[in-house]
C-alpha cells in the first residue's frame, strides 16, 4: 500500500519559502495515500499560477494546463477514464476569475472530481494584482488606490449553484486539510475545497496571522449541521465566508456519471462503440 512518500517526485517546488501551497501539496499526498490510492490511480490537473505548478510536484498522472482551464481538462480526463481519481487544482484567479464559468458549471454538473483552490486573494505568479477574492480597499499595483469591487463569496455561490460538497480550510492546518481532502475524494460528486493559502511575497494583508485571527472553525459552532444547506448559507453570511471545515455535503444527490446513459461499466461492456469510416467522415464533415 502506498504511503504519502510514494506520491513524491524528485521535482523541487520553486514556490517562495513560506508559501501556503507547500502544505496543500503535502495534504494532497497524504490524503491520496490515506484513501488507499496508488500514484497510477490519481490524476492531478492544474491551471496556471504559482499554485498551478502543483501538478508537477506530485507523483501521479498530471497535466499543467492553461489559465482557467483546469476544470474542463479534469472533467475530460474523468470522463475518459472512470477508474482514475481526478483532482483539479489552481489559484483563486484561475478558478474564480478567468475560470469562473467552468467552476459554476462543474459544480452544477456534479461531476465526480475534487477541486482544490489555493486561495491567496491575489494573483501571485504575475507579481501581485487584485483578484476577485481580494477585499474592498485592497491595494496592489493593479488597484493602487484600493479595490472598489467586493470580493466574491465563492462558498455561497457554490451552494446556490447546487454544490454537493463545499469545504474550506487553512493551509497550516495540515491534519484538518488532509481529512477534508480525503472526504472530498470519497464524495461521489463534485467537491469544492477552498484553501486559504497565504502568498507571503505579495499579500501583506491576508497573512497567516490574519487568517488565524479571522477564521472560525465550524467545529466550534454548537449544533452545526453540514447536511443543512440553509444553515450553511446563514453561517457563511454571518461570518463573511471566513469559516473552515466541511460547510455542506449532500450524500444523496447522484453524480453526473451516475445519471449519464451508457457511462456505467455494465452499459459500456455491452455497448457497440465501433464506427464505420463513412460515419466518421460524415461526422467530421459537419465541422468543416
Ligand atoms: C489566458 C491567460 N490570461 C492571463 C494569464 C496571465 N496569468 C497567469 S497566472 C495569472 C493569475 C495567477 O493568480 P492565481 O490564479 O490566483 O494563482 P497564484 O499565482 O496566486 O497561485 C494570470 C492572470 C495567462 N497565463 N493566460
Ligand atoms: S509569489 Fe506568492 S503564491 Fe507565488 S510562490 Fe511566492 S508566496 Fe507563493
Short mmCIF file of C-alpha atoms and ligand atoms in Angstrom, two decimals:
data_model
loop_
_atom_site.label_atom_id
_atom_site.label_comp_id
_atom_site.label_asym_id
_atom_site.label_seq_id
_atom_site.Cartn_x
_atom_site.Cartn_y
_atom_site.Cartn_z
CA UNK A 1 0.00 0.00 0.00
CA UNK A 2 1.31 3.44 -0.94
CA UNK A 3 2.32 6.00 1.67
CA UNK A 4 2.46 9.75 1.14
CA UNK A 5 6.13 9.40 0.23
CA UNK A 6 5.14 7.40 -2.84
CA UNK A 7 3.34 10.50 -4.14
CA UNK A 8 6.59 12.50 -4.02
CA UNK A 9 8.67 13.00 -7.13
CA UNK A 10 12.13 14.48 -7.46
CA UNK A 11 10.97 17.91 -8.64
CA UNK A 12 11.78 20.64 -6.13
CA UNK A 13 8.95 23.19 -5.83
CA UNK A 14 10.01 26.71 -6.74
CA UNK A 15 7.43 28.36 -4.53
CA UNK A 16 8.74 31.12 -2.25
CA UNK A 17 9.80 29.89 1.19
CA UNK A 18 6.73 30.09 3.43
CA UNK A 19 4.16 29.92 0.60
CA UNK A 20 0.97 28.21 1.76
CA UNK A 21 0.96 25.95 -1.29
CA UNK A 22 3.61 23.65 0.23
CA UNK A 23 1.11 22.41 2.81
CA UNK A 24 -1.58 21.90 0.21
CA UNK A 25 0.80 19.70 -1.75
CA UNK A 26 1.60 17.72 1.40
CA UNK A 27 -2.09 17.38 2.26
CA UNK A 28 -2.96 16.03 -1.20
CA UNK A 29 -0.14 13.47 -0.97
CA UNK A 30 -1.26 12.37 2.49
CA UNK A 31 -4.94 12.24 1.57
CA UNK A 32 -4.24 10.20 -1.56
CA UNK A 33 -2.31 7.63 0.48
CA UNK A 34 -4.88 7.61 3.30
CA UNK A 35 -7.74 6.75 0.95
CA UNK A 36 -5.69 3.88 -0.50
CA UNK A 37 -4.72 5.31 -3.87
CA UNK A 38 -1.56 4.44 -5.76
CA UNK A 39 0.17 7.08 -7.91
CA UNK A 40 -1.20 5.50 -11.06
CA UNK A 41 -4.80 5.76 -9.79
CA UNK A 42 -4.55 9.54 -9.50
CA UNK A 43 -4.52 12.43 -11.96
CA UNK A 44 -3.81 15.98 -10.78
CA UNK A 45 -4.80 18.59 -13.33
CA UNK A 46 -3.91 22.21 -12.71
CA UNK A 47 -4.31 25.63 -14.25
CA UNK A 48 -1.76 28.43 -14.47
CA UNK A 49 -0.50 30.33 -11.46
CA UNK A 50 2.06 29.65 -8.73
CA UNK A 51 -0.49 27.20 -7.32
CA UNK A 52 -0.94 25.64 -10.75
CA UNK A 53 2.57 24.24 -10.54
CA UNK A 54 1.31 21.72 -8.00
CA UNK A 55 0.57 19.05 -10.60
CA UNK A 56 4.29 18.89 -11.37
CA UNK A 57 5.20 18.26 -7.74
CA UNK A 58 3.04 15.22 -7.14
CA UNK A 59 3.90 11.78 -8.41
CA UNK A 60 0.76 10.81 -10.32
CA UNK A 61 -0.65 11.36 -13.77
CA UNK A 62 -0.92 15.08 -14.28
CA UNK A 63 -1.30 17.97 -16.59
CA UNK A 64 -0.34 21.61 -16.10
CA UNK A 65 -2.94 23.12 -18.38
CA UNK A 66 -3.80 26.68 -19.31
CA UNK A 67 -5.08 29.55 -17.21
CA UNK A 68 -8.64 29.00 -16.01
CA UNK A 69 -8.99 25.67 -17.76
CA UNK A 70 -8.09 23.09 -15.12
CA UNK A 71 -11.71 22.03 -14.79
CA UNK A 72 -12.57 21.36 -18.45
CA UNK A 73 -9.41 19.27 -18.75
CA UNK A 74 -10.06 17.45 -15.48
CA UNK A 75 -13.64 16.68 -16.49
CA UNK A 76 -12.44 15.30 -19.81
CA UNK A 77 -9.90 13.10 -18.06
CA UNK A 78 -12.54 11.77 -15.68
CA UNK A 79 -15.00 11.06 -18.49
CA UNK A 80 -12.33 9.23 -20.47
CA UNK A 81 -11.12 7.11 -17.56
CA UNK A 82 -13.68 6.47 -14.85
CA UNK A 83 -11.17 4.49 -12.79
CA UNK A 84 -8.93 7.49 -12.13
CA UNK A 85 -9.37 9.69 -9.11
CA UNK A 86 -9.16 13.18 -10.54
CA UNK A 87 -8.09 16.25 -8.60
CA UNK A 88 -8.22 19.66 -10.24
CA UNK A 89 -6.30 22.49 -8.64
CA UNK A 90 -5.22 26.08 -9.08
CA UNK A 91 -5.46 29.57 -7.66
CA UNK A 92 -8.36 31.87 -6.88
CA UNK A 93 -7.60 33.81 -10.05
CA UNK A 94 -7.58 30.61 -12.06
CA UNK A 95 -10.85 29.28 -10.69
CA UNK A 96 -12.83 32.37 -9.70
CA UNK A 97 -11.80 34.92 -12.36
CA UNK A 98 -10.97 33.59 -15.82
CA UNK A 99 -12.19 30.08 -14.97
CA UNK A 100 -15.36 31.00 -13.08
CA UNK A 101 -17.70 29.88 -15.87
CA UNK A 102 -16.19 26.41 -15.77
CA UNK A 103 -16.32 26.34 -11.97
CA UNK A 104 -20.04 27.07 -11.82
CA UNK A 105 -20.91 24.52 -14.50
CA UNK A 106 -18.72 21.79 -12.99
CA UNK A 107 -20.47 22.42 -9.68
CA UNK A 108 -23.99 22.16 -11.10
CA UNK A 109 -22.98 19.16 -13.21
CA UNK A 110 -21.79 17.39 -10.05
CA UNK A 111 -19.12 15.50 -11.92
CA UNK A 112 -17.08 13.26 -9.65
CA UNK A 113 -13.86 15.22 -9.23
CA UNK A 114 -12.23 17.10 -6.36
CA UNK A 115 -11.37 20.75 -6.98
CA UNK A 116 -8.81 22.26 -4.62
CA UNK A 117 -8.36 26.01 -4.87
CA UNK A 118 -5.35 27.68 -3.27
CA UNK A 119 -6.95 30.98 -2.32
CA UNK A 120 -4.36 33.67 -1.52
CA UNK A 121 -6.68 36.54 -2.53
CA UNK A 122 -4.15 37.83 -5.06
CA UNK A 123 -2.53 36.92 -8.38
CA UNK A 124 0.84 35.56 -7.24
CA UNK A 125 2.51 34.37 -10.42
CA UNK A 126 2.02 37.67 -12.24
CA UNK A 127 3.56 39.52 -9.26
CA UNK A 128 0.64 40.66 -7.17
CA UNK A 129 -2.54 42.02 -8.74
CA UNK A 130 -6.01 42.16 -7.20
CA UNK A 131 -8.09 39.02 -7.63
CA UNK A 132 -11.87 38.55 -7.38
CA UNK A 133 -11.21 37.28 -3.85
CA UNK A 134 -9.47 40.48 -2.73
CA UNK A 135 -11.42 42.62 -0.29
CA UNK A 136 -12.58 46.19 -0.91
CA UNK A 137 -9.73 48.60 -0.26
CA UNK A 138 -7.04 46.03 -1.15
CA UNK A 139 -4.08 47.91 -2.65
CA UNK A 140 -1.94 46.32 -5.33
CA UNK A 141 -0.21 47.56 -8.45
CA UNK A 142 -3.49 46.99 -10.36
CA UNK A 143 -5.55 48.85 -7.73
CA UNK A 144 -3.12 51.44 -6.32
CA UNK A 145 -5.93 53.38 -4.65
CA UNK A 146 -7.58 50.27 -3.25
CA UNK A 147 -10.03 47.88 -4.89
CA UNK A 148 -13.60 49.12 -5.07
CA UNK A 149 -15.01 45.71 -6.01
CA UNK A 150 -16.45 43.44 -3.33
CA UNK A 151 -14.82 40.00 -3.03
CA UNK A 152 -16.84 37.17 -4.49
CA UNK A 153 -18.37 34.82 -1.90
CA UNK A 154 -17.36 31.57 -3.52
CA UNK A 155 -18.76 29.23 -0.90
CA UNK A 156 -22.15 30.96 -1.05
CA UNK A 157 -22.04 30.91 -4.84
CA UNK A 158 -21.25 27.19 -4.84
CA UNK A 159 -24.24 26.50 -2.59
CA UNK A 160 -26.60 28.35 -4.89
CA UNK A 161 -25.11 26.60 -7.94
CA UNK A 162 -26.17 23.26 -6.44
CA UNK A 163 -22.88 22.09 -4.93
CA UNK A 164 -22.93 18.76 -3.11
CA UNK A 165 -19.62 19.19 -1.25
CA UNK A 166 -18.36 22.57 -0.12
CA UNK A 167 -15.46 22.93 2.29
CA UNK A 168 -12.89 25.44 3.33
CA UNK A 169 -9.60 25.07 5.14
CA UNK A 170 -6.37 26.83 6.02
CA UNK A 171 -3.08 25.59 4.66
CA UNK A 172 -1.35 25.41 8.04
CA UNK A 173 -4.00 23.05 9.42
CA UNK A 174 -2.42 20.07 7.71
CA UNK A 175 -4.39 17.47 9.65
CA UNK A 176 -7.77 19.07 9.00
CA UNK A 177 -6.96 19.86 5.39
CA UNK A 178 -5.82 16.28 4.76
CA UNK A 179 -9.00 14.88 6.22
CA UNK A 180 -11.18 17.30 4.20
CA UNK A 181 -9.39 16.29 1.00
CA UNK A 182 -9.95 12.63 1.90
CA UNK A 183 -13.66 13.31 2.33
CA UNK A 184 -13.68 15.23 -0.95
CA UNK A 185 -12.07 12.34 -2.80
CA UNK A 186 -14.51 9.85 -1.28
CA UNK A 187 -17.51 12.07 -2.09
CA UNK A 188 -19.42 10.83 -5.11
CA UNK A 189 -19.82 14.07 -7.00
CA UNK A 190 -18.07 17.40 -7.33
CA UNK A 191 -16.22 18.58 -4.25
CA UNK A 192 -15.07 22.17 -3.96
CA UNK A 193 -12.36 22.74 -1.36
CA UNK A 194 -11.21 26.33 -0.96
CA UNK A 195 -7.94 26.52 0.95
CA UNK A 196 -6.68 29.80 2.35
CA UNK A 197 -3.07 29.54 1.29
CA UNK A 198 -1.17 32.75 2.04
CA UNK A 199 1.07 34.42 -0.51
CA UNK A 200 3.90 35.63 1.71
CA UNK A 201 5.52 37.66 -1.05
CA UNK A 202 2.72 39.84 -2.40
CA UNK A 203 -0.20 39.73 0.03
CA UNK A 204 0.82 41.58 3.17
CA UNK A 205 -2.79 41.86 4.42
CA UNK A 206 -4.15 38.30 4.42
CA UNK A 207 -1.21 36.78 6.27
CA UNK A 208 -1.03 33.60 8.39
CA UNK A 209 -1.75 35.70 11.48
CA UNK A 210 -4.69 37.41 9.75
CA UNK A 211 -6.33 34.08 8.96
CA UNK A 212 -5.68 32.73 12.46
CA UNK A 213 -7.45 35.76 13.84
CA UNK A 214 -10.38 35.81 11.41
CA UNK A 215 -11.26 32.18 10.67
CA UNK A 216 -13.95 30.41 12.68
CA UNK A 217 -13.85 26.64 12.80
CA UNK A 218 -17.27 25.08 12.21
CA UNK A 219 -16.40 22.54 14.90
CA UNK A 220 -16.75 25.35 17.46
CA UNK A 221 -20.29 26.23 16.37
CA UNK A 222 -22.70 24.29 18.53
CA UNK A 223 -25.25 22.27 16.57
CA UNK A 224 -23.68 22.99 13.19
CA UNK A 225 -25.12 20.51 10.69
CA UNK A 226 -23.26 20.19 7.40
CA UNK A 227 -26.24 18.49 5.76
CA UNK A 228 -28.36 21.62 6.27
CA UNK A 229 -27.94 23.91 3.28
CA UNK A 230 -29.83 26.81 4.82
CA UNK A 231 -27.67 26.63 7.94
CA UNK A 232 -24.57 26.52 5.76
CA UNK A 233 -25.63 29.65 3.89
CA UNK A 234 -26.63 31.51 7.02
CA UNK A 235 -23.37 30.64 8.78
CA UNK A 236 -21.32 31.78 5.80
CA UNK A 237 -23.18 35.08 5.69
CA UNK A 238 -22.79 35.62 9.42
CA UNK A 239 -19.02 35.07 9.22
CA UNK A 240 -18.37 36.87 5.93
CA UNK A 241 -17.38 33.48 4.45
CA UNK A 242 -14.46 33.09 6.87
CA UNK A 243 -15.24 29.64 8.23
CA UNK A 244 -13.35 26.39 7.95
CA UNK A 245 -14.44 22.80 7.90
CA UNK A 246 -16.94 20.89 5.77
CA UNK A 247 -19.59 23.52 5.18
CA UNK A 248 -22.09 21.45 3.27
CA UNK A 249 -22.40 17.93 1.96
CA UNK A 250 -25.26 16.23 0.16
CA UNK A 251 -24.57 12.50 0.10
CA UNK A 252 -27.74 11.59 -1.74
CA UNK A 253 -27.64 13.55 -4.98
CA UNK A 254 -26.45 11.38 -7.87
CA UNK A 255 -23.28 12.41 -9.64
CA UNK A 256 -23.10 13.25 -13.34
CA UNK A 257 -21.61 9.83 -14.02
CA UNK A 258 -24.49 8.11 -12.21
CA UNK A 259 -27.00 9.85 -14.46
CA UNK A 260 -25.22 9.62 -17.77
CA UNK A 261 -26.70 6.98 -20.06
CA UNK A 262 -24.18 4.42 -21.18
CA UNK A 263 -21.46 5.55 -18.75
CA UNK A 264 -21.66 2.72 -16.25
CA UNK A 265 -19.20 -0.15 -16.57
CA UNK A 266 -22.07 -2.56 -17.24
CA UNK A 267 -23.52 -0.40 -20.02
CA UNK A 268 -20.12 0.08 -21.62
CA UNK A 269 -19.34 -3.63 -21.52
CA UNK A 270 -22.21 -4.34 -23.91
CA UNK A 271 -22.16 -1.12 -25.93
CA UNK A 272 -21.12 -1.19 -29.57
CA UNK A 273 -18.70 1.71 -29.85
CA UNK A 274 -17.45 0.88 -33.31
CA UNK A 275 -17.81 3.47 -36.03
CA UNK A 276 -17.51 2.95 -39.77
CA UNK A 277 -15.27 5.08 -41.94
CA UNK A 278 -18.33 6.56 -43.65
CA UNK A 279 -19.90 7.52 -40.29
CA UNK A 280 -16.60 9.04 -39.18
CA UNK A 281 -16.27 11.10 -42.36
CA UNK A 282 -19.87 12.27 -42.07
CA UNK A 283 -19.21 13.41 -38.51
CA UNK A 284 -16.05 15.28 -39.46
CA UNK A 285 -17.80 16.92 -42.43
CA UNK A 286 -20.24 18.58 -40.03
CA UNK A 287 -17.37 20.61 -38.57
CA UNK A 288 -15.81 21.62 -41.90
C1 LIG B 1 -5.33 33.40 -20.80
C2 LIG B 1 -4.36 33.96 -19.82
N1 LIG B 1 -4.61 35.12 -19.23
C3 LIG B 1 -3.75 35.64 -18.32
C4 LIG B 1 -2.61 34.94 -17.99
C5 LIG B 1 -1.64 35.54 -17.01
N2 LIG B 1 -1.75 34.93 -15.71
C6 LIG B 1 -1.01 33.84 -15.39
S1 LIG B 1 -1.29 33.30 -13.85
C7 LIG B 1 -2.42 34.53 -13.58
C8 LIG B 1 -3.13 34.67 -12.26
C9 LIG B 1 -2.48 33.93 -11.16
O1 LIG B 1 -3.24 34.04 -9.98
P1 LIG B 1 -3.94 32.79 -9.32
O2 LIG B 1 -4.70 32.02 -10.32
O3 LIG B 1 -4.72 33.30 -8.16
O4 LIG B 1 -2.74 31.87 -8.86
P2 LIG B 1 -1.50 32.17 -7.90
O5 LIG B 1 -0.35 32.56 -8.79
O6 LIG B 1 -1.88 33.26 -6.96
O7 LIG B 1 -1.27 30.88 -7.21
C10 LIG B 1 -2.58 35.34 -14.69
C11 LIG B 1 -3.50 36.49 -14.76
C12 LIG B 1 -2.37 33.71 -18.63
N3 LIG B 1 -1.31 32.96 -18.33
N4 LIG B 1 -3.26 33.24 -19.53
S1 LIG B 2 4.52 34.61 -5.18
FE1 LIG B 2 3.13 34.12 -3.50
S2 LIG B 2 1.79 32.47 -4.30
FE2 LIG B 2 3.62 32.60 -5.61
S3 LIG B 2 5.08 31.10 -4.75
FE3 LIG B 2 5.54 33.11 -3.86
S4 LIG B 2 4.37 33.14 -1.94
FE4 LIG B 2 3.51 31.50 -3.19
#
